[in-house]
Amino acid sequence: MKAIAINGSPRKGWNTDLVLQSTLKGAADAGAEVEMIHLYDLTFTGCRSCFACKLKGAEPCKCFLKDDLSPVLDKILSADVVFFGTPIYFGEITSQMHALIERLSFILMTYDDYTKKLFHGKVNCGCFYTMNVPQAGYETMYADRMKKSFGVLQRLNGTVLEYSCCDTLQFNDYSRYQAASFSEAHKRQMREEQFPKDLEAAYQIAQKLCKEE
Ligand SMILES: Cc1cc2nc3c(=O)[nH]c(=O)nc-3n(C[C@H](O)[C@H](O)[C@H](O)COP(=O)(O)O)c2cc1C
């Protein structure tokens, strides 16, 4: 069994990365071979509209662009489980994660018939979002948007589970930054009390996705 985590945050060692590391621990403990991919280490763009994937006779579900993301797309389609992690930036997934979703979406659809599924395998997916707002803010402002952003994962024929990790700690020392709208004491408390629960939830979701047929 192969499980991959895709980090859509530029910050290694921070919230999204830590949540994804916890998913990979859960997956490894469930017997999976695991790999972390940091999107911000790679050089790639969104879809370049080359249409090589839309040529008659082209290999299905294949991106022909020659950049660092094409092998990642191949890995996603050959994995058993994929964990996507992104911070929320201005109400959206990060630009690098968006570029990945754009590329993945295009290779999974055909203009012959928009409803046709081109991918016949099965990949279970976990989507993990980290953000500044508390849970209620996520529910009212972002939940629908995130579901839509990752809607293409339905084309991978597996189970898709989501988890929102809210009210995260953003800096190590709030006193150094212009960030008066946040209470450092509250953020620290969330980090100490809630974040370990988020890591545990990520671990459990990973185990569930790895064990699901
Ligand atoms: C450019 C930028 C935009 C952000 N926009 C939002 C936002 O719209 N809503 C929100 O709740 N948090 C927002 N945040 C906060 C991050 O989502 C949050 O700190 C997240 O946990 C960071 O993940 P990381 O620690 O993996 O980098 C933003 C952060 C940055 C840097």
Coordinates of N, CA and C and ligand atoms in Angstrom, one line a residue:
M1 N 0.8 -1.2 0.0 CA 0.0 0.0 0.0 C 0.9 1.3 0.0
K2 N 0.5 2.2 -0.8 CA 1.3 3.4 -0.9 C 0.5 4.7 -0.5
A3 N 1.0 5.4 0.4 CA 0.3 6.7 0.9 C 1.2 7.9 0.7
I4 N 0.7 8.9 0.1 CA 1.4 10.1 -0.2 C 0.8 11.3 0.5
A5 N 1.6 12.2 1.1 CA 1.1 13.4 1.6 C 1.6 14.6 0.7
I6 N 0.7 15.5 0.4 CA 1.1 16.6 -0.5 C 0.9 17.9 0.3
N7 N 2.0 18.5 0.6 CA 2.0 19.7 1.4 C 1.9 21.0 0.6
G8 N 0.7 21.6 0.7 CA 0.5 22.9 -0.1 C 0.8 24.1 0.7
S9 N 1.6 23.9 1.8 CA 2.1 25.1 2.6 C 3.5 25.3 2.3
P10 N 3.9 26.6 2.2 CA 5.4 26.9 2.0 C 6.2 26.6 3.3
R11 N 5.5 26.5 4.4 CA 6.3 26.5 5.7 C 6.5 25.0 6.2
K12 N 7.7 24.6 6.0 CA 8.0 23.2 6.6 C 8.1 23.3 8.1
G13 N 7.6 22.3 8.8 CA 7.7 22.3 10.2 C 6.5 23.0 10.9
W14 N 5.6 23.6 10.1 CA 4.5 24.4 10.7 C 3.2 23.6 10.6
N15 N 2.1 24.3 10.8 CA 0.8 23.6 11.0 C 0.5 22.5 10.0
T16 N 0.5 22.9 8.7 CA 0.0 22.0 7.7 C 1.0 20.8 7.6
D17 N 2.2 21.1 7.6 CA 3.3 20.0 7.5 C 3.1 19.1 8.7
L18 N 2.9 19.6 9.9 CA 2.8 18.7 11.1 C 1.6 17.8 11.0
V19 N 0.5 18.4 10.5 CA -0.8 17.6 10.3 C -0.5 16.5 9.3
L20 N 0.2 16.8 8.2 CA 0.5 15.8 7.2 C 1.4 14.8 7.7
Q21 N 2.4 15.2 8.5 CA 3.3 14.2 9.1 C 2.6 13.2 10.0
S22 N 1.5 13.7 10.7 CA 0.7 12.9 11.5 C -0.1 11.9 10.6
T23 N -0.5 12.3 9.5 CA -1.2 11.4 8.6 C -0.3 10.3 8.1
L24 N 1.0 10.7 7.8 CA 1.9 9.7 7.3 C 2.3 8.7 8.4
K25 N 2.3 9.2 9.6 CA 2.6 8.3 10.8 C 1.4 7.3 10.9
G26 N 0.2 7.8 10.8 CA -1.0 6.9 10.8 C -0.9 5.9 9.7
A27 N -0.6 6.3 8.5 CA -0.5 5.4 7.3 C 0.6 4.4 7.5
A28 N 1.8 4.9 8.0 CA 2.9 3.9 8.1 C 2.5 2.9 9.2
D29 N 1.8 3.3 10.3 CA 1.4 2.3 11.3 C 0.4 1.4 10.8
A30 N -0.3 1.8 9.7 CA -1.3 0.9 9.1 C -0.6 0.0 8.0
G31 N 0.7 0.1 7.9 CA 1.4 -0.7 7.0 C 1.7 -0.1 5.6
A32 N 1.5 1.2 5.4 CA 1.7 1.8 4.1 C 3.2 2.2 4.0
E33 N 3.6 2.2 2.7 CA 4.9 2.9 2.4 C 4.5 4.3 2.2
V34 N 5.2 5.3 2.8 CA 4.8 6.6 2.8 C 5.8 7.6 2.2
E35 N 5.3 8.7 1.7 CA 6.1 9.7 1.1 C 5.5 11.1 1.3
M36 N 6.3 12.1 1.6 CA 5.9 13.5 1.7 C 6.4 14.2 0.5
I37 N 5.5 15.0 -0.1 CA 5.9 15.9 -1.2 C 5.5 17.3 -0.8
H38 N 6.5 18.2 -0.8 CA 6.3 19.6 -0.5 C 6.2 20.4 -1.8
L39 N 5.0 20.8 -2.1 CA 4.8 21.5 -3.4 C 5.7 22.7 -3.6
Y40 N 6.0 23.4 -2.5 CA 6.9 24.6 -2.7 C 8.3 24.3 -2.9
D41 N 8.7 23.0 -2.9 CA 10.1 22.6 -3.3 C 10.2 22.4 -4.8
L42 N 9.0 22.4 -5.4 CA 9.0 22.0 -6.8 C 8.8 23.2 -7.7
T43 N 9.2 23.1 -9.0 CA 9.0 24.1 -10.0 C 8.0 23.7 -11.0
F44 N 6.8 24.4 -10.9 CA 5.8 24.0 -11.8 C 4.8 25.1 -12.0
T45 N 3.9 25.0 -12.9 CA 2.8 26.0 -13.1 C 1.5 25.2 -13.2
G46 N 0.4 26.0 -13.3 CA -0.9 25.4 -13.6 C -0.9 24.9 -15.0
C47 N -2.1 24.5 -15.4 CA -2.2 23.9 -16.8 C -1.8 25.0 -17.8
R48 N -1.0 24.5 -18.8 CA -0.5 25.5 -19.8 C -1.3 25.4 -21.1
S49 N -2.4 24.6 -21.1 CA -3.3 24.6 -22.2 C -2.6 24.1 -23.4
C50 N -1.7 23.1 -23.3 CA -1.0 22.5 -24.4 C -1.9 21.5 -25.2
F51 N -2.9 21.0 -24.5 CA -3.9 20.1 -25.1 C -3.2 18.7 -25.5
A52 N -2.0 18.5 -25.1 CA -1.4 17.2 -25.4 C -2.2 16.0 -24.8
C53 N -2.9 16.3 -23.6 CA -3.7 15.3 -23.0 C -5.0 15.1 -23.7
K54 N -5.4 16.0 -24.5 CA -6.7 15.9 -25.2 C -6.5 15.5 -26.7
L55 N -5.3 15.2 -27.1 CA -5.1 14.6 -28.5 C -5.8 13.3 -28.6
K56 N -6.4 13.0 -29.8 CA -7.0 11.7 -30.0 C -5.8 10.7 -29.9
G57 N -6.1 9.6 -29.2 CA -5.1 8.5 -29.0 C -4.2 8.8 -27.8
A58 N -4.3 9.9 -27.2 CA -3.3 10.2 -26.1 C -3.6 9.3 -24.9
E59 N -2.5 8.9 -24.2 CA -2.7 8.1 -23.0 C -3.6 8.8 -22.0
P60 N -4.6 8.1 -21.5 CA -5.6 8.8 -20.6 C -4.9 9.2 -19.3
C61 N -5.4 10.2 -18.6 CA -5.0 10.6 -17.3 C -3.5 10.9 -17.2
K62 N -2.9 11.4 -18.2 CA -1.5 11.7 -18.3 C -1.3 13.1 -18.6
C63 N -0.5 13.8 -17.8 CA -0.1 15.2 -18.1 C 1.3 15.2 -18.8
F64 N 1.3 15.8 -20.0 CA 2.6 15.7 -20.8 C 3.5 16.9 -20.6
L65 N 3.1 17.8 -19.7 CA 4.0 18.9 -19.4 C 5.3 18.4 -18.8
K66 N 6.4 19.0 -19.2 CA 7.7 18.5 -18.6 C 8.1 19.5 -17.5
D67 N 7.5 19.3 -16.3 CA 8.0 20.0 -15.1 C 7.9 19.1 -13.9
D68 N 8.1 19.7 -12.7 CA 8.2 18.9 -11.5 C 6.9 18.3 -11.1
L69 N 5.8 18.8 -11.6 CA 4.5 18.3 -11.1 C 4.0 17.1 -11.8
S70 N 4.4 16.9 -13.1 CA 3.9 15.7 -13.9 C 4.1 14.4 -13.1
P71 N 5.3 14.2 -12.6 CA 5.5 12.9 -11.9 C 4.7 12.8 -10.6
V72 N 4.4 14.0 -10.0 CA 3.6 14.0 -8.8 C 2.1 13.5 -9.2
L73 N 1.6 14.0 -10.3 CA 0.3 13.6 -10.8 C 0.3 12.1 -11.0
D74 N 1.3 11.6 -11.6 CA 1.4 10.1 -11.8 C 1.4 9.4 -10.5
K75 N 2.1 9.9 -9.5 CA 2.1 9.3 -8.2 C 0.8 9.3 -7.5
I76 N 0.1 10.4 -7.7 CA -1.3 10.5 -7.1 C -2.2 9.4 -7.6
L77 N -2.1 9.2 -8.9 CA -3.0 8.2 -9.6 C -2.6 6.8 -9.3
S78 N -1.3 6.6 -8.9 CA -0.9 5.2 -8.6 C -0.9 4.9 -7.1
A79 N -1.2 5.9 -6.3 CA -1.2 5.7 -4.8 C -2.5 5.0 -4.4
D80 N -2.5 4.5 -3.2 CA -3.7 3.9 -2.6 C -4.4 5.0 -1.8
V81 N -3.6 5.9 -1.2 CA -4.2 6.9 -0.3 C -3.4 8.2 -0.5
V82 N -4.0 9.3 -0.7 CA -3.3 10.6 -0.8 C -3.9 11.6 0.2
F83 N -3.0 12.3 1.0 CA -3.4 13.3 1.9 C -3.0 14.6 1.3
F84 N -4.0 15.5 1.1 CA -3.7 16.9 0.6 C -3.8 17.8 1.8
G85 N -2.8 18.7 2.0 CA -2.9 19.6 3.1 C -2.6 21.0 2.5
T86 N -3.5 22.0 3.0 CA -3.3 23.4 2.5 C -3.7 24.3 3.7
P87 N -2.9 25.4 3.8 CA -3.4 26.5 4.7 C -4.5 27.2 3.8
I88 N -5.4 27.9 4.5 CA -6.3 28.7 3.8 C -5.7 30.1 3.6
Y89 N -5.6 30.6 2.4 CA -5.1 31.9 2.1 C -6.2 32.7 1.4
F90 N -6.6 33.7 2.1 CA -7.7 34.6 1.6 C -8.9 33.8 1.1
G91 N -9.3 32.9 2.0 CA -10.5 32.1 1.7 C -10.3 31.0 0.7
E92 N -9.1 30.7 0.2 CA -8.9 29.7 -0.8 C -7.8 28.8 -0.4
I93 N -7.6 27.7 -1.2 CA -6.4 26.9 -1.1 C -5.3 27.7 -1.6
T94 N -4.0 27.3 -1.3 CA -2.9 28.1 -1.7 C -2.7 28.0 -3.2
S95 N -2.0 28.9 -3.8 CA -1.8 28.9 -5.3 C -1.2 27.7 -5.8
Q96 N -0.2 27.2 -5.1 CA 0.5 25.9 -5.5 C -0.5 24.8 -5.5
M97 N -1.3 24.7 -4.5 CA -2.2 23.6 -4.4 C -3.3 23.8 -5.5
H98 N -3.6 25.0 -5.8 CA -4.6 25.3 -6.9 C -4.1 24.8 -8.2
A99 N -2.8 25.1 -8.4 CA -2.2 24.7 -9.7 C -2.2 23.2 -9.8
L100 N -1.9 22.5 -8.8 CA -2.0 21.0 -8.8 C -3.4 20.5 -9.1
I101 N -4.4 21.1 -8.5 CA -5.8 20.7 -8.7 C -6.2 21.0 -10.1
E102 N -5.7 22.1 -10.7 CA -6.0 22.5 -12.0 C -5.5 21.4 -13.0
R103 N -4.2 21.0 -12.8 CA -3.6 20.0 -13.7 C -4.3 18.7 -13.5
L104 N -4.6 18.3 -12.3 CA -5.2 17.0 -12.0 C -6.6 17.0 -12.6
S105 N -7.3 18.1 -12.5 CA -8.7 18.1 -13.0 C -8.7 17.9 -14.6
F106 N -7.7 18.6 -15.2 CA -7.7 18.5 -16.7 C -7.4 17.1 -17.2
I107 N -6.5 16.4 -16.6 CA -6.2 15.1 -17.1 C -7.3 14.0 -16.7
L108 N -8.2 14.4 -15.8 CA -9.3 13.5 -15.4 C -10.6 13.7 -16.2
M109 N -10.6 14.7 -17.1 CA -11.8 14.9 -17.8 C -11.6 14.9 -19.4
T110 N -12.7 14.7 -20.1 CA -12.6 14.7 -21.5 C -13.7 15.6 -22.1
Y111 N -13.4 16.4 -23.1 CA -14.4 17.2 -23.8 C -15.5 16.4 -24.5
D112 N -15.2 15.1 -24.8 CA -16.1 14.2 -25.4 C -17.4 14.1 -24.6
D113 N -17.2 14.0 -23.3 CA -18.3 13.8 -22.4 C -17.9 14.2 -21.0
Y114 N -18.3 15.3 -20.5 CA -17.9 15.8 -19.2 C -18.2 14.9 -18.0
T115 N -19.2 14.1 -18.2 CA -19.6 13.2 -17.1 C -18.8 11.9 -17.0
K116 N -18.0 11.7 -18.1 CA -17.3 10.4 -18.2 C -16.1 10.4 -17.2
K117 N -16.0 9.3 -16.5 CA -14.8 9.1 -15.6 C -13.7 8.4 -16.4
L118 N -12.6 9.1 -16.5 CA -11.4 8.5 -17.3 C -10.6 7.6 -16.4
F119 N -10.6 7.8 -15.1 CA -9.8 7.1 -14.2 C -10.6 5.9 -13.6
H120 N -10.0 4.7 -13.8 CA -10.8 3.5 -13.3 C -10.2 2.9 -12.1
G121 N -9.1 3.5 -11.5 CA -8.6 3.0 -10.3 C -9.3 3.5 -9.1
K122 N -8.7 3.4 -7.9 CA -9.4 4.0 -6.7 C -8.3 4.5 -5.8
V123 N -8.5 5.8 -5.4 CA -7.5 6.4 -4.5 C -8.4 7.0 -3.4
N124 N -8.1 6.6 -2.2 CA -8.8 7.3 -1.0 C -8.1 8.6 -0.7
C125 N -8.8 9.6 -0.4 CA -8.2 10.9 -0.2 C -8.6 11.5 1.2
G126 N -7.6 12.2 1.8 CA -7.9 13.0 3.0 C -7.5 14.5 2.6
C127 N -8.4 15.4 3.0 CA -8.1 16.8 2.7 C -8.0 17.5 4.1
F128 N -6.9 18.2 4.3 CA -6.6 18.8 5.6 C -6.4 20.3 5.4
Y129 N -7.2 21.1 6.1 CA -7.1 22.6 5.9 C -6.7 23.2 7.2
T130 N -5.7 24.1 7.2 CA -5.3 24.8 8.4 C -5.6 26.3 8.2
M131 N -6.0 27.0 9.3 CA -6.4 28.4 9.2 C -6.4 29.1 10.5
N132 N -6.5 30.4 10.4 CA -6.5 31.3 11.5 C -7.9 31.3 12.2
V133 N -8.9 31.3 11.4 CA -10.3 31.5 12.0 C -10.7 30.3 12.9
P134 N -11.5 30.5 13.9 CA -12.1 29.4 14.7 C -13.0 28.5 13.8
Q135 N -13.4 27.4 14.4 CA -14.2 26.4 13.7 C -15.5 27.0 13.1
A136 N -16.1 27.9 13.9 CA -17.4 28.4 13.4 C -17.2 29.3 12.1
G137 N -16.0 29.9 12.1 CA -15.7 30.7 10.9 C -15.4 29.8 9.7
Y138 N -14.8 28.7 10.0 CA -14.6 27.7 8.9 C -15.9 27.3 8.3
E139 N -16.8 26.9 9.2 CA -18.1 26.3 8.8 C -18.9 27.4 7.9
T140 N -18.9 28.6 8.4 CA -19.7 29.6 7.7 C -19.0 30.1 6.4
M141 N -17.7 30.3 6.5 CA -17.0 31.0 5.4 C -16.3 30.1 4.4
Y142 N -15.8 29.0 4.9 CA -14.8 28.2 4.0 C -15.3 26.8 3.6
A143 N -16.1 26.2 4.4 CA -16.4 24.7 4.3 C -16.8 24.4 2.8
D144 N -17.8 25.2 2.4 CA -18.3 24.9 1.0 C -17.3 25.1 -0.1
R145 N -16.5 26.1 0.1 CA -15.4 26.5 -0.8 C -14.4 25.4 -0.9
M146 N -14.0 24.9 0.3 CA -13.0 23.8 0.3 C -13.5 22.5 -0.4
K147 N -14.8 22.2 -0.1 CA -15.4 21.0 -0.8 C -15.3 21.2 -2.3
K148 N -15.6 22.4 -2.7 CA -15.6 22.7 -4.2 C -14.2 22.6 -4.8
S149 N -13.3 23.2 -4.0 CA -11.9 23.2 -4.5 C -11.3 21.8 -4.7
F150 N -11.7 20.9 -3.8 CA -11.2 19.5 -4.0 C -12.3 18.6 -4.6
G151 N -13.3 19.2 -5.3 CA -14.3 18.3 -5.8 C -13.9 17.3 -6.8
V152 N -12.8 17.6 -7.5 CA -12.2 16.7 -8.5 C -11.8 15.3 -7.9
L153 N -11.6 15.3 -6.6 CA -11.2 14.0 -6.0 C -12.3 13.0 -6.1
Q154 N -13.5 13.4 -6.3 CA -14.6 12.4 -6.6 C -14.3 11.6 -7.8
R155 N -13.5 12.1 -8.7 CA -13.2 11.3 -9.9 C -12.1 10.3 -9.6
L156 N -11.6 10.2 -8.4 CA -10.7 9.1 -8.1 C -11.3 7.9 -7.5
N157 N -12.7 8.0 -7.4 CA -13.5 6.8 -7.1 C -13.3 6.2 -5.6
G158 N -12.6 7.0 -4.8 CA -12.4 6.5 -3.4 C -13.2 7.3 -2.4
T159 N -12.9 7.0 -1.1 CA -13.5 7.8 -0.1 C -12.8 9.1 0.1
V160 N -13.5 10.2 0.3 CA -12.8 11.5 0.5 C -13.2 12.0 1.9
L161 N -12.3 12.2 2.8 CA -12.6 12.7 4.1 C -11.9 14.0 4.3
E162 N -12.5 14.9 5.1 CA -11.9 16.3 5.3 C -11.7 16.5 6.7
Y163 N -10.8 17.4 7.0 CA -10.6 17.8 8.4 C -10.1 19.3 8.4
S164 N -10.7 20.1 9.3 CA -10.3 21.5 9.4 C -9.6 21.7 10.7
C165 N -8.4 22.3 10.6 CA -7.6 22.5 11.8 C -7.6 24.1 12.0
C166 N -8.4 24.5 13.0 CA -8.7 25.9 13.1 C -7.9 26.7 14.1
D167 N -7.9 28.0 14.0 CA -7.3 28.8 15.1 C -5.9 28.5 15.4
T168 N -5.1 28.3 14.3 CA -3.7 27.8 14.4 C -2.8 28.9 14.9
L169 N -1.7 28.5 15.5 CA -0.6 29.4 15.9 C 0.1 29.8 14.6
Q170 N 0.3 31.1 14.4 CA 0.9 31.5 13.1 C 2.3 31.9 13.2
F171 N 2.7 32.5 14.4 CA 4.1 32.9 14.6 C 4.6 32.3 16.0
N172 N 5.9 32.2 16.1 CA 6.4 31.8 17.4 C 6.4 32.9 18.4
D173 N 6.5 34.1 17.9 CA 6.6 35.3 18.9 C 5.7 36.4 18.3
Y174 N 4.5 36.5 18.8 CA 3.5 37.5 18.2 C 4.0 38.9 18.5
S175 N 4.8 39.1 19.5 CA 5.2 40.5 19.8 C 6.1 41.1 18.7
R176 N 6.6 40.3 17.9 CA 7.5 40.8 16.8 C 6.7 41.3 15.6
Y177 N 5.4 41.0 15.5 CA 4.7 41.2 14.3 C 3.5 42.2 14.5
Q178 N 3.1 42.8 13.4 CA 1.9 43.7 13.4 C 0.7 42.7 13.4
A179 N 0.3 42.3 14.5 CA -0.8 41.3 14.5 C -1.7 41.5 15.7
A180 N -2.1 42.7 15.9 CA -2.9 43.1 17.1 C -4.3 42.4 17.1
S181 N -4.8 42.0 16.0 CA -6.1 41.3 16.1 C -6.1 39.9 16.7
F182 N -4.9 39.4 16.9 CA -4.8 38.1 17.5 C -4.3 38.2 19.0
S183 N -4.9 37.3 19.8 CA -4.4 37.2 21.2 C -3.4 36.0 21.2
E184 N -2.1 36.4 21.6 CA -1.1 35.3 21.6 C -1.4 34.3 22.7
A185 N -2.0 34.8 23.8 CA -2.3 33.8 24.9 C -3.3 32.8 24.4
H186 N -4.3 33.3 23.6 CA -5.3 32.4 23.1 C -4.7 31.4 22.1
K187 N -3.9 31.9 21.2 CA -3.3 31.1 20.2 C -2.4 30.0 20.8
R188 N -1.7 30.4 21.8 CA -0.8 29.4 22.6 C -1.7 28.4 23.2
Q189 N -2.8 28.8 23.8 CA -3.7 27.8 24.4 C -4.2 26.8 23.4
M190 N -4.6 27.4 22.2 CA -5.1 26.5 21.1 C -4.0 25.5 20.7
R191 N -2.8 26.0 20.6 CA -1.6 25.2 20.2 C -1.4 24.0 21.2
E192 N -1.5 24.4 22.5 CA -1.3 23.4 23.5 C -2.4 22.4 23.7
E193 N -3.7 22.9 23.6 CA -4.8 22.1 23.9 C -5.5 21.5 22.7
Q194 N -5.7 22.3 21.6 CA -6.4 21.8 20.5 C -5.5 21.1 19.4
F195 N -4.4 21.7 19.2 CA -3.5 21.2 18.1 C -3.2 19.7 18.3
P196 N -2.8 19.3 19.5 CA -2.6 17.8 19.6 C -3.8 17.0 19.2
K197 N -5.0 17.5 19.5 CA -6.2 16.8 19.1 C -6.3 16.7 17.6
D198 N -5.9 17.8 16.9 CA -6.0 17.8 15.5 C -5.0 16.8 14.9
L199 N -3.8 16.7 15.5 CA -2.8 15.8 15.0 C -3.3 14.3 15.2
E200 N -4.0 14.1 16.3 CA -4.5 12.8 16.6 C -5.7 12.5 15.6
A201 N -6.5 13.5 15.3 CA -7.6 13.3 14.3 C -7.0 12.9 12.9
A202 N -5.9 13.7 12.6 CA -5.3 13.4 11.3 C -4.7 12.0 11.2
Y203 N -4.2 11.5 12.3 CA -3.6 10.2 12.4 C -4.8 9.2 12.2
Q204 N -5.9 9.4 12.9 CA -7.0 8.5 12.8 C -7.6 8.4 11.4
I205 N -7.7 9.6 10.8 CA -8.3 9.6 9.5 C -7.4 8.9 8.5
A206 N -6.1 9.0 8.7 CA -5.2 8.3 7.8 C -5.3 6.8 8.0
Q207 N -5.4 6.4 9.2 CA -5.6 5.0 9.5 C -6.9 4.4 8.8
K208 N -7.9 5.2 9.0 CA -9.2 4.8 8.4 C -9.1 4.7 6.9
L209 N -8.5 5.7 6.3 CA -8.4 5.7 4.8 C -7.5 4.5 4.3
C210 N -6.5 4.2 5.1 CA -5.6 3.1 4.7 C -6.3 1.7 4.8
K211 N -7.2 1.7 5.8 CA -7.8 0.4 6.1 C -9.1 0.1 5.2
E212 N -9.6 1.3 4.7 CA -10.8 1.1 3.9 C -10.5 0.5 2.5
E213 N -11.4 -0.5 2.2 CA -11.2 -1.2 0.9 C -11.6 -0.3 -0.3
Ligands
LIG1 C1 -1.1 35.1 2.7 C2 -1.9 34.5 3.9 C3 -3.3 34.5 3.8 C4 -4.0 33.9 4.8 N1 -5.4 34.0 4.7 C5 -6.2 33.4 5.7 C6 -7.6 33.4 5.5 O1 -8.2 33.9 4.6 N2 -8.3 32.8 6.5 C7 -7.7 32.2 7.6 O2 -8.4 31.7 8.5 N3 -6.3 32.2 7.7 C8 -5.6 32.8 6.8 N4 -4.2 32.7 6.9 C9 -3.6 32.0 8.0 C10 -3.1 30.6 7.7 O3 -4.1 29.9 6.9 C11 -2.8 29.8 8.9 O4 -1.9 30.5 9.7 C12 -2.3 28.4 8.6 O5 -2.4 27.5 9.7 C13 -0.9 28.5 8.1 O6 -0.4 27.2 7.8 P1 1.1 26.8 7.9 O7 1.4 26.9 9.4 O8 1.2 25.4 7.4 O9 1.9 27.8 7.1 C14 -3.4 33.3 5.9 C15 -2.0 33.3 6.0 C16 -1.2 33.8 4.9 C17 0.3 33.8 5.0

